[in-house]
XYZ file of C-alpha atoms in Angstrom:
266
model
C 53.636 -4.968 -15.589
C 55.595 -1.846 -14.601
C 54.697 -0.211 -11.270
C 52.790 3.046 -11.439
C 54.871 6.178 -11.276
C 54.482 8.314 -8.191
C 52.153 10.871 -9.728
C 50.005 8.230 -11.378
C 49.686 6.339 -8.098
C 48.736 9.519 -6.298
C 46.183 10.401 -9.001
C 44.599 6.944 -8.733
C 44.320 7.198 -4.946
C 42.759 10.641 -5.293
C 40.232 9.367 -7.849
C 39.236 6.500 -5.595
C 38.846 8.879 -2.649
C 36.679 11.265 -4.703
C 34.494 8.388 -5.955
C 34.039 7.109 -2.414
C 33.123 10.589 -1.196
C 30.616 11.039 -4.022
C 29.054 7.629 -3.303
C 28.770 8.468 0.396
C 27.228 11.865 -0.372
C 24.679 10.373 -2.796
C 23.770 7.748 -0.207
C 23.466 10.365 2.525
C 21.192 12.490 0.354
C 18.796 9.647 -0.495
C 15.564 10.211 1.461
C 14.502 7.397 3.809
C 12.016 5.042 2.200
C 8.504 4.102 3.284
C 7.041 0.942 1.734
C 3.283 1.576 1.825
C 0.291 -0.503 0.790
C -1.313 0.807 -2.412
C -4.583 1.715 -0.714
C -2.613 4.469 1.037
C -1.418 6.229 -2.102
C -3.519 9.377 -1.925
C -3.890 9.545 1.855
C -0.222 9.055 2.730
C 0.947 11.352 -0.056
C -1.193 14.052 1.552
C 0.057 13.263 5.067
C 3.696 13.142 3.916
C 3.349 16.484 2.107
C 2.094 18.126 5.291
C 4.820 16.437 7.357
C 7.525 17.642 4.973
C 6.123 21.179 4.997
C 6.083 21.279 8.799
C 9.427 19.594 9.449
C 11.504 20.038 6.287
C 12.160 16.275 6.232
C 11.840 14.614 2.827
C 10.533 11.060 2.500
C 10.503 8.590 -0.368
C 7.173 6.776 -0.725
C 6.958 3.461 -2.570
C 3.549 1.824 -3.095
C 2.718 -1.822 -3.758
C 1.025 -4.892 -2.355
C 1.653 -5.664 1.304
C 2.469 -9.296 0.598
C 5.137 -8.397 -1.941
C 6.680 -5.841 0.408
C 6.733 -8.420 3.188
C 8.654 -10.831 0.987
C 11.067 -8.130 -0.181
C 11.817 -6.910 3.348
C 12.271 -10.481 4.536
C 14.966 -10.870 1.860
C 16.774 -7.634 2.669
C 15.044 -4.884 0.658
C 16.235 -1.446 1.896
C 12.938 -0.119 3.262
C 13.141 1.636 6.627
C 9.395 1.729 7.337
C 6.551 -0.567 6.321
C 2.873 0.408 6.254
C 0.935 -2.791 5.679
C -2.733 -3.203 4.807
C -2.718 -6.404 6.888
C -1.222 -6.466 10.365
C -0.194 -10.118 10.010
C 2.642 -9.190 7.639
C 4.077 -6.855 10.282
C 3.833 -9.543 12.947
C 5.640 -12.029 10.692
C 8.488 -9.569 10.081
C 8.723 -8.909 13.810
C 8.882 -12.644 14.487
C 11.693 -12.848 11.918
C 13.602 -10.187 13.892
C 13.484 -7.695 11.000
C 11.762 -4.828 12.803
C 12.299 -2.484 15.731
C 9.220 -3.866 17.522
C 5.740 -5.186 16.660
C 4.614 -1.837 15.290
C 1.385 0.080 15.774
C -2.105 -0.089 14.299
C -2.757 3.030 12.235
C -6.059 2.487 10.394
C -8.974 0.250 9.522
C -9.727 -0.050 5.806
C -12.939 -0.706 3.893
C -13.798 -2.151 0.474
C -16.591 -1.483 -1.981
C -17.760 -2.223 -5.502
C -17.084 0.310 -8.248
C -18.500 0.281 -11.756
C -17.193 2.561 -14.517
C -19.298 5.073 -16.349
C -21.349 3.316 -19.002
C -21.154 -0.078 -17.293
C -24.183 -2.338 -17.468
C -23.682 -3.179 -13.805
C -25.042 -1.326 -10.801
C -22.928 -0.540 -7.764
C -24.940 -2.007 -4.900
C -23.639 -2.870 -1.447
C -25.113 -6.356 -1.236
C -23.784 -7.349 -4.709
C -27.232 -8.522 -5.847
C -26.920 -6.903 -9.266
C -23.517 -8.544 -9.659
C -25.210 -11.885 -9.017
C -27.903 -11.073 -11.575
C -25.299 -9.971 -14.127
C -23.526 -13.316 -13.822
C -26.768 -15.049 -14.761
C -27.962 -12.777 -17.577
C -24.580 -12.378 -19.291
C -23.933 -8.713 -18.528
C -20.730 -9.554 -16.675
C -17.685 -10.551 -18.712
C -14.773 -9.289 -16.609
C -14.500 -8.160 -13.002
C -11.410 -6.829 -11.219
C -10.066 -7.569 -7.761
C -6.547 -7.415 -6.335
C -4.653 -10.686 -6.269
C -5.800 -12.353 -3.037
C -2.541 -14.325 -2.833
C -0.557 -11.290 -1.676
C -2.858 -8.222 -1.581
C -4.966 -7.894 1.598
C -7.681 -5.955 -0.229
C -7.881 -8.795 -2.738
C -8.221 -11.320 0.062
C -11.095 -9.319 1.559
C -12.727 -8.979 -1.877
C -12.609 -12.760 -2.226
C -14.213 -13.136 1.190
C -17.003 -10.711 0.247
C -17.683 -12.589 -2.984
C -17.715 -15.868 -1.058
C -20.081 -14.358 1.516
C -22.434 -13.369 -1.324
C -22.220 -16.900 -2.738
C -20.624 -15.674 -5.975
C -17.041 -16.903 -5.868
C -17.445 -20.123 -7.871
C -19.501 -18.419 -10.575
C -17.285 -15.325 -10.919
C -13.820 -16.858 -10.535
C -13.328 -17.493 -14.261
C -14.217 -13.856 -15.061
C -11.804 -12.261 -12.621
C -8.969 -9.967 -13.642
C -6.347 -9.744 -10.901
C -4.529 -6.500 -10.163
C -1.010 -6.756 -8.794
C -2.149 -4.364 -6.052
C -5.283 -2.399 -5.228
C -4.192 0.676 -7.215
C -3.809 -1.370 -10.391
C -7.144 -3.015 -9.616
C -8.785 0.412 -9.487
C -7.363 1.151 -12.928
C -8.773 -2.108 -14.298
C -12.147 -1.494 -12.649
C -12.620 2.045 -13.983
C -10.944 1.919 -17.403
C -13.834 0.220 -19.199
C -11.807 -2.948 -19.815
C -13.940 -4.616 -17.128
C -17.530 -4.110 -16.014
C -16.371 -3.195 -12.526
C -14.397 -4.355 -9.530
C -13.870 -4.268 -5.792
C -11.462 -1.585 -4.566
C -10.453 0.299 -1.427
C -12.728 3.053 -0.143
C -9.610 5.220 0.257
C -9.013 5.081 -3.508
C -12.681 5.596 -4.387
C -12.603 8.853 -2.414
C -9.708 10.247 -4.452
C -10.922 12.831 -6.982
C -9.063 11.158 -9.847
C -11.050 7.947 -9.310
C -14.334 9.180 -7.815
C -15.309 10.819 -11.117
C -14.782 7.644 -13.131
C -17.725 5.612 -11.881
C -20.222 4.737 -9.158
C -19.135 3.226 -5.846
C -20.984 1.388 -3.063
C -19.498 0.326 0.258
C -19.624 -3.390 1.026
C -20.804 -4.222 4.576
C -18.043 -5.091 7.024
C -19.983 -8.231 7.939
C -19.109 -9.734 4.533
C -15.351 -9.940 5.157
C -12.689 -9.985 7.850
C -11.505 -6.602 9.152
C -8.729 -4.793 7.299
C -6.520 -4.086 10.299
C -3.671 -1.985 8.956
C -0.377 -1.772 10.819
C 2.953 0.017 10.437
C 6.406 -0.703 11.749
C 9.927 0.713 11.664
C 12.934 -1.311 10.630
C 15.929 -1.455 12.956
C 17.895 0.979 10.764
C 15.135 3.602 10.588
C 16.637 7.120 10.754
C 15.275 9.880 13.026
C 13.222 11.411 10.184
C 11.189 8.230 9.825
C 10.765 7.849 13.556
C 9.347 11.366 13.527
C 6.985 10.478 10.644
C 5.904 7.321 12.487
C 4.933 9.471 15.479
C 3.392 12.144 13.237
C 0.866 9.613 11.926
C -0.682 9.513 15.393
C -1.287 13.279 15.480
C -4.773 14.784 14.978
C -3.620 16.541 11.780
C -2.510 13.280 10.167
C -5.537 11.345 11.366
C -7.925 13.946 9.977
C -6.403 13.372 6.543
C -6.731 9.608 6.936
C -10.390 9.923 7.943
C -11.021 12.166 4.944
C -9.941 9.258 2.739
C -12.316 6.838 4.416
C -10.092 5.202 7.010
C -11.336 4.551 10.518
C -8.872 5.195 13.325
C -8.081 2.417 15.806
C -9.523 2.894 19.270
C -6.993 4.352 21.740
C -4.885 1.636 23.313
C -5.774 -0.911 20.619
C -2.241 -1.439 19.335
């Protein structure tokens, strides 16, 4: 192979330099990413919009199940902040030396039963009509998030166990990959109902699709939600992390049905 002529060699070096510069610029312009549990979709979108308006900092929000995010971060996924629906996932990442610290509690979640318009089921807090529907044949399919990796699914399972319904309903369950998908299943008419997050039931796009009843906290373990920054979190995300503790952000969270942790209960 003949060596490159001088001008060709110079052109190649210039092309490589330009490509490297473009790659660096694209990387620098990519907004920092928040991996957030799906129950936060409407609430955190509203908080982030206000944060961006006030600070000019743009964020990238990605929603999914907390268990899946935990696994992805553990294996090197490029998320700089994690908002989990279950604090245990944050603690596990901290123990694996993946985070800046052990994070901070940011909310307490709630679950409830939702039935779509036209459903033969009733939305009642104690799930008595659900029990009756299992016996009289009105219930064919019922949606919950996958309890294997979605905290809201795990709490739904606990509530159904508390009501003495798990064994009878298990074969009729349709599992959502996360609580947002579960809400779609529960309100689309493809099921007779489901158990979803209160924060999603309060969103206008879901509230008009059916009837909702809050399930008593005594029927399941608390949904202690926790957030944490990764070690490479940029200043914009550190600012957003702090912003979530402000009255303006917390008012939005409360509007979507979240309870705020008591001061000092981190």
